[in-house]
Short mmCIF file of C-alpha atoms in Angstrom, two decimals:
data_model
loop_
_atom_site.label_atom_id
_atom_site.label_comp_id
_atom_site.label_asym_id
_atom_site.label_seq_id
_atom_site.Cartn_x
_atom_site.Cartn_y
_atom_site.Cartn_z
CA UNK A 1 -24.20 32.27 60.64
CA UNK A 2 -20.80 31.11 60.97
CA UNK A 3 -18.38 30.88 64.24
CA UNK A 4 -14.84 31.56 64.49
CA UNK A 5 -11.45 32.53 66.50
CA UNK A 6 -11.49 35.89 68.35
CA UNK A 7 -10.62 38.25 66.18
CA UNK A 8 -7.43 39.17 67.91
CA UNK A 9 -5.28 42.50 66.44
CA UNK A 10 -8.14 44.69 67.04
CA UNK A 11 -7.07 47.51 69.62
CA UNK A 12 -5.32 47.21 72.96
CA UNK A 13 -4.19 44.15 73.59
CA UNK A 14 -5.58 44.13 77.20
CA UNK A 15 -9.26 45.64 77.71
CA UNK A 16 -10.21 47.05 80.80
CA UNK A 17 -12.69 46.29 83.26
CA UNK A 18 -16.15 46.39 83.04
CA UNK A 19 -19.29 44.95 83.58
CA UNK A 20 -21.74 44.38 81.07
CA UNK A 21 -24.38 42.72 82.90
CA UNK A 22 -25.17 46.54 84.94
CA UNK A 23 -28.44 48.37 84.71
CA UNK A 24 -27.53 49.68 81.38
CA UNK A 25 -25.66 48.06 77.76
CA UNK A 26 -22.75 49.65 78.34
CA UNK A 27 -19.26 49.01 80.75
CA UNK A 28 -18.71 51.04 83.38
CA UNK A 29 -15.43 50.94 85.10
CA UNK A 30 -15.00 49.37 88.95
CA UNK A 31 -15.27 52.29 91.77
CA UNK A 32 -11.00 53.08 92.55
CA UNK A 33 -10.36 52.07 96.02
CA UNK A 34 -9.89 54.97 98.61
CA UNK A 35 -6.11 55.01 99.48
CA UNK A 36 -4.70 55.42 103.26
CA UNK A 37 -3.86 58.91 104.23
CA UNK A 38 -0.29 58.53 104.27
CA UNK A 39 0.05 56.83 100.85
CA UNK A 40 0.22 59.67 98.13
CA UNK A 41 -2.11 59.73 95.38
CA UNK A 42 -1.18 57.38 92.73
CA UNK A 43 -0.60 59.57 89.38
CA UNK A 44 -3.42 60.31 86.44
CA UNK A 45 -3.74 58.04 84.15
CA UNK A 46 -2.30 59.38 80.51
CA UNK A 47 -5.13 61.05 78.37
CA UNK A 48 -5.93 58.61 75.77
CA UNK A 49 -5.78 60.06 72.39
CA UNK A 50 -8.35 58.80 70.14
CA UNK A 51 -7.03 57.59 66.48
CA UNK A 52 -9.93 59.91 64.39
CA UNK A 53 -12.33 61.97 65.12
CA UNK A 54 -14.93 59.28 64.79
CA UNK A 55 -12.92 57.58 68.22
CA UNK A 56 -12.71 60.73 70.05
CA UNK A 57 -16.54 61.80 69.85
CA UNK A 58 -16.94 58.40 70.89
CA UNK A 59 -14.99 58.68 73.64
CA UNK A 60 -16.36 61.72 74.61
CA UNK A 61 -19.70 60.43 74.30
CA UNK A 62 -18.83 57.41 76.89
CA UNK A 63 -17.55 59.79 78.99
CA UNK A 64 -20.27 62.12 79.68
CA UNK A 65 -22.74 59.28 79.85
CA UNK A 66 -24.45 60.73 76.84
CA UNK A 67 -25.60 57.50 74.81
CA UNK A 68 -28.26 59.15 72.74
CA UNK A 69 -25.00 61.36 71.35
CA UNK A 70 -22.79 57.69 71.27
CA UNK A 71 -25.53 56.15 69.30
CA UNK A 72 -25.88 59.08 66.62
CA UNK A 73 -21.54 58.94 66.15
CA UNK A 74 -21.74 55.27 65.44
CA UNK A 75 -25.24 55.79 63.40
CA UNK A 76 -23.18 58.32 61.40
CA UNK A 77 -19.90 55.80 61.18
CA UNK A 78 -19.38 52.80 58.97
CA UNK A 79 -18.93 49.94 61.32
CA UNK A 80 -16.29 47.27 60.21
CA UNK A 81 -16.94 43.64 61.44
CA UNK A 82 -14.90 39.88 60.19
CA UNK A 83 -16.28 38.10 57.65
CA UNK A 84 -15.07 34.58 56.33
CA UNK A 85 -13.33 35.62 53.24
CA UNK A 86 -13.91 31.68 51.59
CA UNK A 87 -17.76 32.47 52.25
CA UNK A 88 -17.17 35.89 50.51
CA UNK A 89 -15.81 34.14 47.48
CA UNK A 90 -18.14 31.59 46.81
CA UNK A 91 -21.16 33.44 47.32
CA UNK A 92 -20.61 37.09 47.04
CA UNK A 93 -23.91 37.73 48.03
CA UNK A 94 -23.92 36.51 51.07
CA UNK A 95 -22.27 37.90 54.63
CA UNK A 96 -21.01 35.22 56.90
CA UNK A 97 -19.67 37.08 60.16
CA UNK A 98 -16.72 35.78 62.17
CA UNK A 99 -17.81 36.07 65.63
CA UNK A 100 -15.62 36.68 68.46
CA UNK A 101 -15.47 36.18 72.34
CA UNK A 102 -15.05 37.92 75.39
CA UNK A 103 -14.83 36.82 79.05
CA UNK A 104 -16.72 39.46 79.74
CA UNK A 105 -19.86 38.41 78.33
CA UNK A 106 -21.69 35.69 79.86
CA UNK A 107 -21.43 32.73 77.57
CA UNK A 108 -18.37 34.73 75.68
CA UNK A 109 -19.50 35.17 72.34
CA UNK A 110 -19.78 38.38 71.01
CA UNK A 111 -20.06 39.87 67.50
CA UNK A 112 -17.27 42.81 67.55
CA UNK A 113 -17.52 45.91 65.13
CA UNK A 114 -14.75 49.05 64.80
CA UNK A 115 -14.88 52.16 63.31
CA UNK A 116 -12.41 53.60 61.21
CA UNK A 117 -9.62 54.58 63.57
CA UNK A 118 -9.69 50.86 64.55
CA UNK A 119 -9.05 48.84 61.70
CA UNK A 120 -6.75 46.15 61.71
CA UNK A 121 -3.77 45.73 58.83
CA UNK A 122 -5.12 44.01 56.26
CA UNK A 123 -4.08 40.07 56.28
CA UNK A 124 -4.83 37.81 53.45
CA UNK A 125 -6.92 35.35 55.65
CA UNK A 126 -8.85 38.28 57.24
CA UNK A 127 -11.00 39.86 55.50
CA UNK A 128 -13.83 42.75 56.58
CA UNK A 129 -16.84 44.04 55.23
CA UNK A 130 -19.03 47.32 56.98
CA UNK A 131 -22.75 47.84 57.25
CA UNK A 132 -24.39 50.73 59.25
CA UNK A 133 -25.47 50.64 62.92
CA UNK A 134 -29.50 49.73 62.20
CA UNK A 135 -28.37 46.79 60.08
CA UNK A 136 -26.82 44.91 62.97
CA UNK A 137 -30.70 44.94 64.38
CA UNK A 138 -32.52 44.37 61.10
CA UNK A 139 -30.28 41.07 60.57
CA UNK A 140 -30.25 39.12 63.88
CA UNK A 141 -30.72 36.18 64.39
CA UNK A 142 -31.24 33.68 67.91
CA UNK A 143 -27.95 32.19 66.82
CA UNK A 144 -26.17 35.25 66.73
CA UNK A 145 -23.93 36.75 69.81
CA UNK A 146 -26.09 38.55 72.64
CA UNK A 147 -23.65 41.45 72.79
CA UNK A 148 -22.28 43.93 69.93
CA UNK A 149 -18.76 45.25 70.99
CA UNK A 150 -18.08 48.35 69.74
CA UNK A 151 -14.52 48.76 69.32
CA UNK A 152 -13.54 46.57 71.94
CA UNK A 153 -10.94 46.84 74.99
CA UNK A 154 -10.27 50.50 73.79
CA UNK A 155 -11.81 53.24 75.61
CA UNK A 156 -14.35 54.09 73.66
CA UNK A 157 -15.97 50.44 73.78
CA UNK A 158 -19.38 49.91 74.44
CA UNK A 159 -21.47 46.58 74.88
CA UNK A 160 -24.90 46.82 73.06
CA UNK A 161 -27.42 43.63 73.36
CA UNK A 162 -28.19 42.57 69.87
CA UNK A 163 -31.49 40.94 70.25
CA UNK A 164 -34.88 42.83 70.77
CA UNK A 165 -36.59 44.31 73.03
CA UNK A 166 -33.29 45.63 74.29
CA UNK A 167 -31.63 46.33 70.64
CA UNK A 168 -34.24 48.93 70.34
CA UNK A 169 -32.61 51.18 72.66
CA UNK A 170 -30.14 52.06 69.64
CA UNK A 171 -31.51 50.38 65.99
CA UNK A 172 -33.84 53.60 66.19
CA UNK A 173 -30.90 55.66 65.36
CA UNK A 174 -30.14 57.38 61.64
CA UNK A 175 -27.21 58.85 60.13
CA UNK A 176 -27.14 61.88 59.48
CA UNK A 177 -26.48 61.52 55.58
CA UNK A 178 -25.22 58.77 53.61
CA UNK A 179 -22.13 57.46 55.17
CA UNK A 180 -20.18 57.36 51.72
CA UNK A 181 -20.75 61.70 51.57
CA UNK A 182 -17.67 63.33 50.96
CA UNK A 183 -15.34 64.88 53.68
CA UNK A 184 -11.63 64.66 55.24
CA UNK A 185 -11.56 62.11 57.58
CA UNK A 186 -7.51 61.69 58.84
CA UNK A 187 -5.96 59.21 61.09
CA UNK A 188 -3.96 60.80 63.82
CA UNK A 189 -1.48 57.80 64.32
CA UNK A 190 -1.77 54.49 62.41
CA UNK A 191 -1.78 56.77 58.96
CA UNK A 192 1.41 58.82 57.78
CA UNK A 193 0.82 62.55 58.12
CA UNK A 194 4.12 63.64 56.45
CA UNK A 195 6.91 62.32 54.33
CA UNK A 196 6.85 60.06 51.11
CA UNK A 197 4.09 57.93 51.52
CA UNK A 198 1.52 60.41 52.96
CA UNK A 199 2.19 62.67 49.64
CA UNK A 200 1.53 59.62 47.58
CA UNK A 201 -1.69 58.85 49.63
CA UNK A 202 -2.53 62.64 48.76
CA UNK A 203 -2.23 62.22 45.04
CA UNK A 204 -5.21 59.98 45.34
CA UNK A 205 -7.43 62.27 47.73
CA UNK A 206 -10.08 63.43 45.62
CA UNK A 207 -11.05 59.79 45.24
CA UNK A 208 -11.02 58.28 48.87
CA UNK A 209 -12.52 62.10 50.48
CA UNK A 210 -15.23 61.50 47.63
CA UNK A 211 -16.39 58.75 49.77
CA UNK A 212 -15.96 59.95 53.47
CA UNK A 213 -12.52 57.51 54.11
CA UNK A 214 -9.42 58.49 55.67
CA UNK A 215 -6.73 60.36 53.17
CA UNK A 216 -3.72 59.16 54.84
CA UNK A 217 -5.23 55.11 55.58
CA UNK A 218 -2.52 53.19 54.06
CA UNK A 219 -3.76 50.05 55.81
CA UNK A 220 -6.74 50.58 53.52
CA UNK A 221 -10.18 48.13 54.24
CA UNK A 222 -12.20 50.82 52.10
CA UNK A 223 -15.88 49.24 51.18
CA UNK A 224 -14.38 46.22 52.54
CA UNK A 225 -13.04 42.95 50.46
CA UNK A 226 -15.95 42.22 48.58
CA UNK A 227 -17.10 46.20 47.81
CA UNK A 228 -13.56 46.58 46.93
CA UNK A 229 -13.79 43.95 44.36
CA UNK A 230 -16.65 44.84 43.07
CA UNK A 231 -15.92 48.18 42.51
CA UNK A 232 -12.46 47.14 40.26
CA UNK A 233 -14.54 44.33 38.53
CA UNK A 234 -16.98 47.19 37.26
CA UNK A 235 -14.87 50.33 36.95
CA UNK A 236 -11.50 48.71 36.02
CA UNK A 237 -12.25 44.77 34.36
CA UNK A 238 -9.47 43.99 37.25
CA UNK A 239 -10.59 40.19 38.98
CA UNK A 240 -7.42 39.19 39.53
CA UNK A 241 -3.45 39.98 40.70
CA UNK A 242 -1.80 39.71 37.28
CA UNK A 243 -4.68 42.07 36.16
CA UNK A 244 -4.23 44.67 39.21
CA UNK A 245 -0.42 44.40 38.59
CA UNK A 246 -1.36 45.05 34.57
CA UNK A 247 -3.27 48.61 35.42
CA UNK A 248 -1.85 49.43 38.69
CA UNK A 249 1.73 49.52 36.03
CA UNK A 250 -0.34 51.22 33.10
CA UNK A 251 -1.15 53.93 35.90
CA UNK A 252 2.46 54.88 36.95
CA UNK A 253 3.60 54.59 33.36
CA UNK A 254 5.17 58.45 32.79
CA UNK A 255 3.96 58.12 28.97
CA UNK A 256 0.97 56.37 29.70
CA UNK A 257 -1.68 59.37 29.59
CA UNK A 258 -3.45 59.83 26.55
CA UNK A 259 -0.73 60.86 23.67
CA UNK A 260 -3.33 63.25 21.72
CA UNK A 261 -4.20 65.31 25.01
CA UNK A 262 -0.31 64.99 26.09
CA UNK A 263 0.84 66.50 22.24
CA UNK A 264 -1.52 69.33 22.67
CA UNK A 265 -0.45 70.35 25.67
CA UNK A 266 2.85 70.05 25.65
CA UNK A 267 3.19 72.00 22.36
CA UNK A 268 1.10 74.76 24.08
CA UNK A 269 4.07 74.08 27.13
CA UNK A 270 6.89 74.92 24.06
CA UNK A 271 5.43 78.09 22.93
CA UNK A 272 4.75 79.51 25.78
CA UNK A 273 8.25 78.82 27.17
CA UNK A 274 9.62 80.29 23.81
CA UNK A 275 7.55 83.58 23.99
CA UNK A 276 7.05 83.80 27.53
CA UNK A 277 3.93 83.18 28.95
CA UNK A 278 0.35 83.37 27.52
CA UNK A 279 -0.10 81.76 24.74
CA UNK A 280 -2.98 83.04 22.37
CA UNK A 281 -5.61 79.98 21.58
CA UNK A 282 -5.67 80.94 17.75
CA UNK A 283 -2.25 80.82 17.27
CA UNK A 284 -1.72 77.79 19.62
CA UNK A 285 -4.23 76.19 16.64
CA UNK A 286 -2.37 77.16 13.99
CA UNK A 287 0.86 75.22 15.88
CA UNK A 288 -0.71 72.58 15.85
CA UNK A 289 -1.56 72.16 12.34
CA UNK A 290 1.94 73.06 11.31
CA UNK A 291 3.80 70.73 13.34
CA UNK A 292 1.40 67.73 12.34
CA UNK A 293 1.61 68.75 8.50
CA UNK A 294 5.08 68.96 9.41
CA UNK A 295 4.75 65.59 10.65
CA UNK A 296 2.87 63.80 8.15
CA UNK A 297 5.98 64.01 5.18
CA UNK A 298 7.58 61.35 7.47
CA UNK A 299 9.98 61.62 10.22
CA UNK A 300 13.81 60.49 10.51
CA UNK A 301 14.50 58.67 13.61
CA UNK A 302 17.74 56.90 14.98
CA UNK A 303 16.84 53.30 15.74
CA UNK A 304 19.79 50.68 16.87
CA UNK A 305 19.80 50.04 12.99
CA UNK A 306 20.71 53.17 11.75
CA UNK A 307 18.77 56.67 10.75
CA UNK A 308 15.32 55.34 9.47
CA UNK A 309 12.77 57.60 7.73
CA UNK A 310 8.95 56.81 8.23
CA UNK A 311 6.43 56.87 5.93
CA UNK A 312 4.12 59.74 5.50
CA UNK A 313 0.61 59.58 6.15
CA UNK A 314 -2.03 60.13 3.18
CA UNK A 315 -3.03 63.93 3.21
CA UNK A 316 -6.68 63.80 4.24
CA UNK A 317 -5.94 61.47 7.08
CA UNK A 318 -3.38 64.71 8.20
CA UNK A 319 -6.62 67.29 7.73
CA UNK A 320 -8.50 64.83 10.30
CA UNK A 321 -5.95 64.42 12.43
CA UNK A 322 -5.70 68.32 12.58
CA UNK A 323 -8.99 69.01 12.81
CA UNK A 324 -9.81 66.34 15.92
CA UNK A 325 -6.58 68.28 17.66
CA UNK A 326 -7.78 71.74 17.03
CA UNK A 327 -11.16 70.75 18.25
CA UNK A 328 -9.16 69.23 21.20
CA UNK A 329 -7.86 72.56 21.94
CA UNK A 330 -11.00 74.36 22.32
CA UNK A 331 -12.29 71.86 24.75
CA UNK A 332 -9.19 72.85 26.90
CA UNK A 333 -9.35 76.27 26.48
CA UNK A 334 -13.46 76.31 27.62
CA UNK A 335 -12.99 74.17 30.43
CA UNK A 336 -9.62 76.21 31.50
CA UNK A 337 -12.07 79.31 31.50
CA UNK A 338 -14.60 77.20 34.21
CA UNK A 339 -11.98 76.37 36.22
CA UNK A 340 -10.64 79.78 36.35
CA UNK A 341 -14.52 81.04 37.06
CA UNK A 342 -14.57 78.01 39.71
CA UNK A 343 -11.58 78.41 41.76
CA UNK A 344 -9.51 75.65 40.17
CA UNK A 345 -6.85 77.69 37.81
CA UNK A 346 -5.87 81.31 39.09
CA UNK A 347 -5.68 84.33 36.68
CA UNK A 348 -3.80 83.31 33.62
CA UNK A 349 -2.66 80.27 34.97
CA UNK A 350 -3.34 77.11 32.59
CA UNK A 351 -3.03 73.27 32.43
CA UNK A 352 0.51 72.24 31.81
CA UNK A 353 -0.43 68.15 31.48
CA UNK A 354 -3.31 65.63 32.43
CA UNK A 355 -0.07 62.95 34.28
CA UNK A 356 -2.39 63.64 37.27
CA UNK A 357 -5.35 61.90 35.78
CA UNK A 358 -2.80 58.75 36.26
CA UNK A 359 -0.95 59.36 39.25
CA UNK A 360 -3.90 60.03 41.68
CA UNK A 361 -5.57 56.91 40.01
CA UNK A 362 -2.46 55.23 40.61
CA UNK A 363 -2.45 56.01 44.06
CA UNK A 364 -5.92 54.93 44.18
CA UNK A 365 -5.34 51.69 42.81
CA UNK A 366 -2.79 50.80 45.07
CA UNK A 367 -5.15 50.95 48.29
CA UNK A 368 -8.13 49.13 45.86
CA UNK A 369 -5.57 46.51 45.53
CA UNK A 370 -4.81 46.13 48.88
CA UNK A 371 -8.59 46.25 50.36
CA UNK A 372 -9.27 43.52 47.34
CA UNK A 373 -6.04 41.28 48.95
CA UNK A 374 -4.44 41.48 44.69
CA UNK A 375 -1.18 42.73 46.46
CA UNK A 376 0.18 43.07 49.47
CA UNK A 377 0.41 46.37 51.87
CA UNK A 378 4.42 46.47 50.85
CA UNK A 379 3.34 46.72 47.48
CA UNK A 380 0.78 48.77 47.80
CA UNK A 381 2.83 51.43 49.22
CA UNK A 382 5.57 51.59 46.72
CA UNK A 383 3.15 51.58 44.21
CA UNK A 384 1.62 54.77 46.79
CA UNK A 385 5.25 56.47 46.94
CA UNK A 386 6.13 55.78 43.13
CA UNK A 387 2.49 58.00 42.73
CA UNK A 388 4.01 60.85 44.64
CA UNK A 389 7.02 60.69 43.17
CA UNK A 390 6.10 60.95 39.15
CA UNK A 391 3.75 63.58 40.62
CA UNK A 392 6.35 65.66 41.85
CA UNK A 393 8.31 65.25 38.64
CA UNK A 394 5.10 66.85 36.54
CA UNK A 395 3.87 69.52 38.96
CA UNK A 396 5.05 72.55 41.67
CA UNK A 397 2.38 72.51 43.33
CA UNK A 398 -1.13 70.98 44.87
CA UNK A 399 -3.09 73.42 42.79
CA UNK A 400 -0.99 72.47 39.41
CA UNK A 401 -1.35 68.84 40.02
CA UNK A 402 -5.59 69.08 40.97
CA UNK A 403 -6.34 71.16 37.65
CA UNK A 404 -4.10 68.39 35.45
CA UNK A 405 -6.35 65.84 37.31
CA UNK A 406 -9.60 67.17 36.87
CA UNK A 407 -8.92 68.21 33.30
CA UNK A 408 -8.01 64.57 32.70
CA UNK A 409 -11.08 63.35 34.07
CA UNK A 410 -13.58 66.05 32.04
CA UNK A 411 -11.89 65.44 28.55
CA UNK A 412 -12.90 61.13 30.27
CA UNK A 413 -16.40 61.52 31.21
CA UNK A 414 -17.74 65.17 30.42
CA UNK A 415 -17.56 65.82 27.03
CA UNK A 416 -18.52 69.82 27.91
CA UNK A 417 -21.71 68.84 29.46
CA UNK A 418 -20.25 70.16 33.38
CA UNK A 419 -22.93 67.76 34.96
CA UNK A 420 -21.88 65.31 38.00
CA UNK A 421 -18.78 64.00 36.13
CA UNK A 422 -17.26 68.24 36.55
CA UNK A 423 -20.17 69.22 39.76
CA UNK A 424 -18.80 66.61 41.89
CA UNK A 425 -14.87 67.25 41.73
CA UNK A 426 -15.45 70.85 41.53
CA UNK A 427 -16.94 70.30 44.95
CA UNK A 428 -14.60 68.29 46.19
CA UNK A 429 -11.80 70.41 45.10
CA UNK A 430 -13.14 72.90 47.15
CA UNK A 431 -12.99 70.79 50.12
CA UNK A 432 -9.68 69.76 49.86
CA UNK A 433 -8.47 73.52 49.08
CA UNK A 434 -10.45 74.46 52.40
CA UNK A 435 -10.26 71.65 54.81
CA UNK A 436 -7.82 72.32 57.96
CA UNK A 437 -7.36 68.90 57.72
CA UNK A 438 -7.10 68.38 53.93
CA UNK A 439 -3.29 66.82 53.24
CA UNK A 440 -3.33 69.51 50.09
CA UNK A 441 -2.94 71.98 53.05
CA UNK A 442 -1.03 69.84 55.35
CA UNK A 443 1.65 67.71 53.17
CA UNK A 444 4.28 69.15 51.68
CA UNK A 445 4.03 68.78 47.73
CA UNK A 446 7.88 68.00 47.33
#
């Protein structure tokens, strides 16, 4: 494995005292000398207030001397360590760590990990990647660090020895599900609970609370640099910053959702704001094939050259085009129905456009970007805020803008089959809905 600089920018920037060669693996802070009589009591130290959840059981944990409860948080935890990001991209396959020191230590070197609360900013040279707790056992090597440093010089830090006999003391410990399960995970500080960018960063929740990572992490490490790579190469084609720029521009485009899903419902949009309100599925049909028969005779437009007319289309290309629309509109209308039977549309309420498809994507694709080093965090959260705002332009509300984006994503994947690709948002719709801490119950939508 490979050496390098402390990794400095991790937590406070002075740790406190401990000693990690005591009868157990983890510090323990000096006894506080016993003052004279006469000299009053110096003041309590401030309660420390723990950046997640994850930081604050930790914490807790420490406290109470409870290590069997410390070692099932960070079991349950993805645990963020340096990695040399030229080793990452010539052999993607393989995990050099950048190991760190401590005085603390004897000999120095230690091999630091954080949790999520933690995390640095991301920085083009620095780059992280996560594995859970029994992995740091499974891998060691005599080369390697004697001590793990969980999240160190904060007060949650603990010192674990890496190399057996004494790593056994905490490799035996599992999660208790897969680490990538979905919840709301929220930063207290470090992550925006209100205002522009947090709304942006909600746009996008149903695909980071998919995965277990904090809504509101704008300094976004995700599945690290090379998962977050990966996952554009595969999903998106993206492996590079012109191509990021490319869909991350595609996303945020206000005409850039599909124009065949867009026509259908905005002409459903037009009737019902002409006759006030429902709008019956057999007549929204027969709209459709009259405007697109209207259509097909040509159209006059005003171009900078003068009134144009354009040329009609053959007859039974129109009767295909109609049909393909009309068949469009009974997809909508069956999976409006679900989503009214699941929670997701209320009484008569239906999908006014599928922009959200794009926007929360869009605010996805910002953070991907980011965790992959294609842009830069300033970029990354304008492209987050310009989300929010075209969001905010298209929907009134959380519960408008989740039905346009899960509509959008079963007319993608679905095709009427409501397997994973329809299970798996329904489900995470509910969470979000539900959550105390979900931002679609925290965040203002405009």
């Amino acid at each position: 494995m490979s050496f390098g600089p402390p990794p400095a920018g991790f937590g406070p920037a002075t740790p406190p005292p401990s000693d990690p060669a005591g009868s157990t693996p983890f510090p323990s802070n000096p006894p506080a000398a016993t003052a004279p009589p006469s000299v009053p009591p110096a003041p309590a130290p401030p309660v420390w207030t723990a950046p997640s959840s994850v930081e604050e059981d930790l914490y807790e944990a420490k406290s109470r001397e409870d290590w069997a409860a410390y070692f099932g948080i960070l079991a349950d935890s993805r645990l963020y360590f340096e990695i040399r990001r030229d080793g990452a991209d010539a052999e993607p396959g393989r995990t050099i760590p950048v190991f760190g020191h401590d005085p603390r230590v004897a000999g120095g070197r230690i091999w630091a990990v954080y949790t999520e609360g933690m995390l640095p900013v991301p920085d083009p040279h620095r780059v992280l990647s996560w594995q859970s707790l029994g992995w740091f056992a499974r891998v060691w090597e005599p080369s390697d660090p004697p001590m793990i440093v969980v999240n160190p010089g904060s007060p949650c830090e603990a010192f674990l020895p890496s190399a057996p006999p004494h790593s056994a003391a905490w490799a035996q410990y599992e999660a208790q599900g897969p680490l990538n399960r979905a919840r709301v995970r929220t930063l207290r500080f470090g992550g925006p609970l209100k205002g522009q960018v947090a709304q942006g960063l909600a746009c996008g929740a149903l695909l980071v609370v998919r995965y277990g990572f904090p809504w509101n992490a704008m300094a976004y490490h995700g599945n690290g640099y090379r998962g977050e790579r990966e996952t554009l190469q595969e999903w998106w084609g993206v492996t590079s910053r012109e191509e990021w720029q490319e869909q991350q521009t595609a996303l945020l485009d206000p005409d850039g959702a599909n124009p065949v899903w867009e026509f259908a419902l905005g002409l459903r949009r037009t009737i019902a704001r002409d006759f006030g309100g429902h709008v019956d599925t057999a007549y929204w049909r027969d709209a459709v094939a009259r405007v697109l028969r209207a259509r097909s005779g040509g159209e006059t437009v005003i171009t900078p050259d003068g009134v144009t007319t354009t040329p009609g289309a053959p007859e039974a290309e129109t009767e295909a085009r109609i049909k393909g629309v009309q068949h469009l509109v009974g997809r909508i209308t069956r999976y409006e129905a679900r989503f009214r039977a699941d929670g997701i549309l209320e009484g008569n309420r239906f999908v006014s456009s599928v922009d959200a498809w794009n926007f929360g994507r869009a605010s996805g694709m910002a953070r991907w970007g980011l965790g992959s080093r294609y842009c830069s965090l300033k970029e990354a959260e304008s492209a987050v805020v310009q989300a929010g705002r075209a969001a905010a332009r298209s929907y009134k509300s959380w519960q408008d803008f989740a039905a346009g984006y899960i509509l959008g994503r079963c007319l993608h994947f679905d095709d009427e089959e409501f397997g994973e690709w329809y299970t798996d948002v329904v489900d995470l719709h509910g969470i979000l809905m539900s959550d105390p801490e979900s931002p679609w119950l925290t965040v203002p939508f405009k």
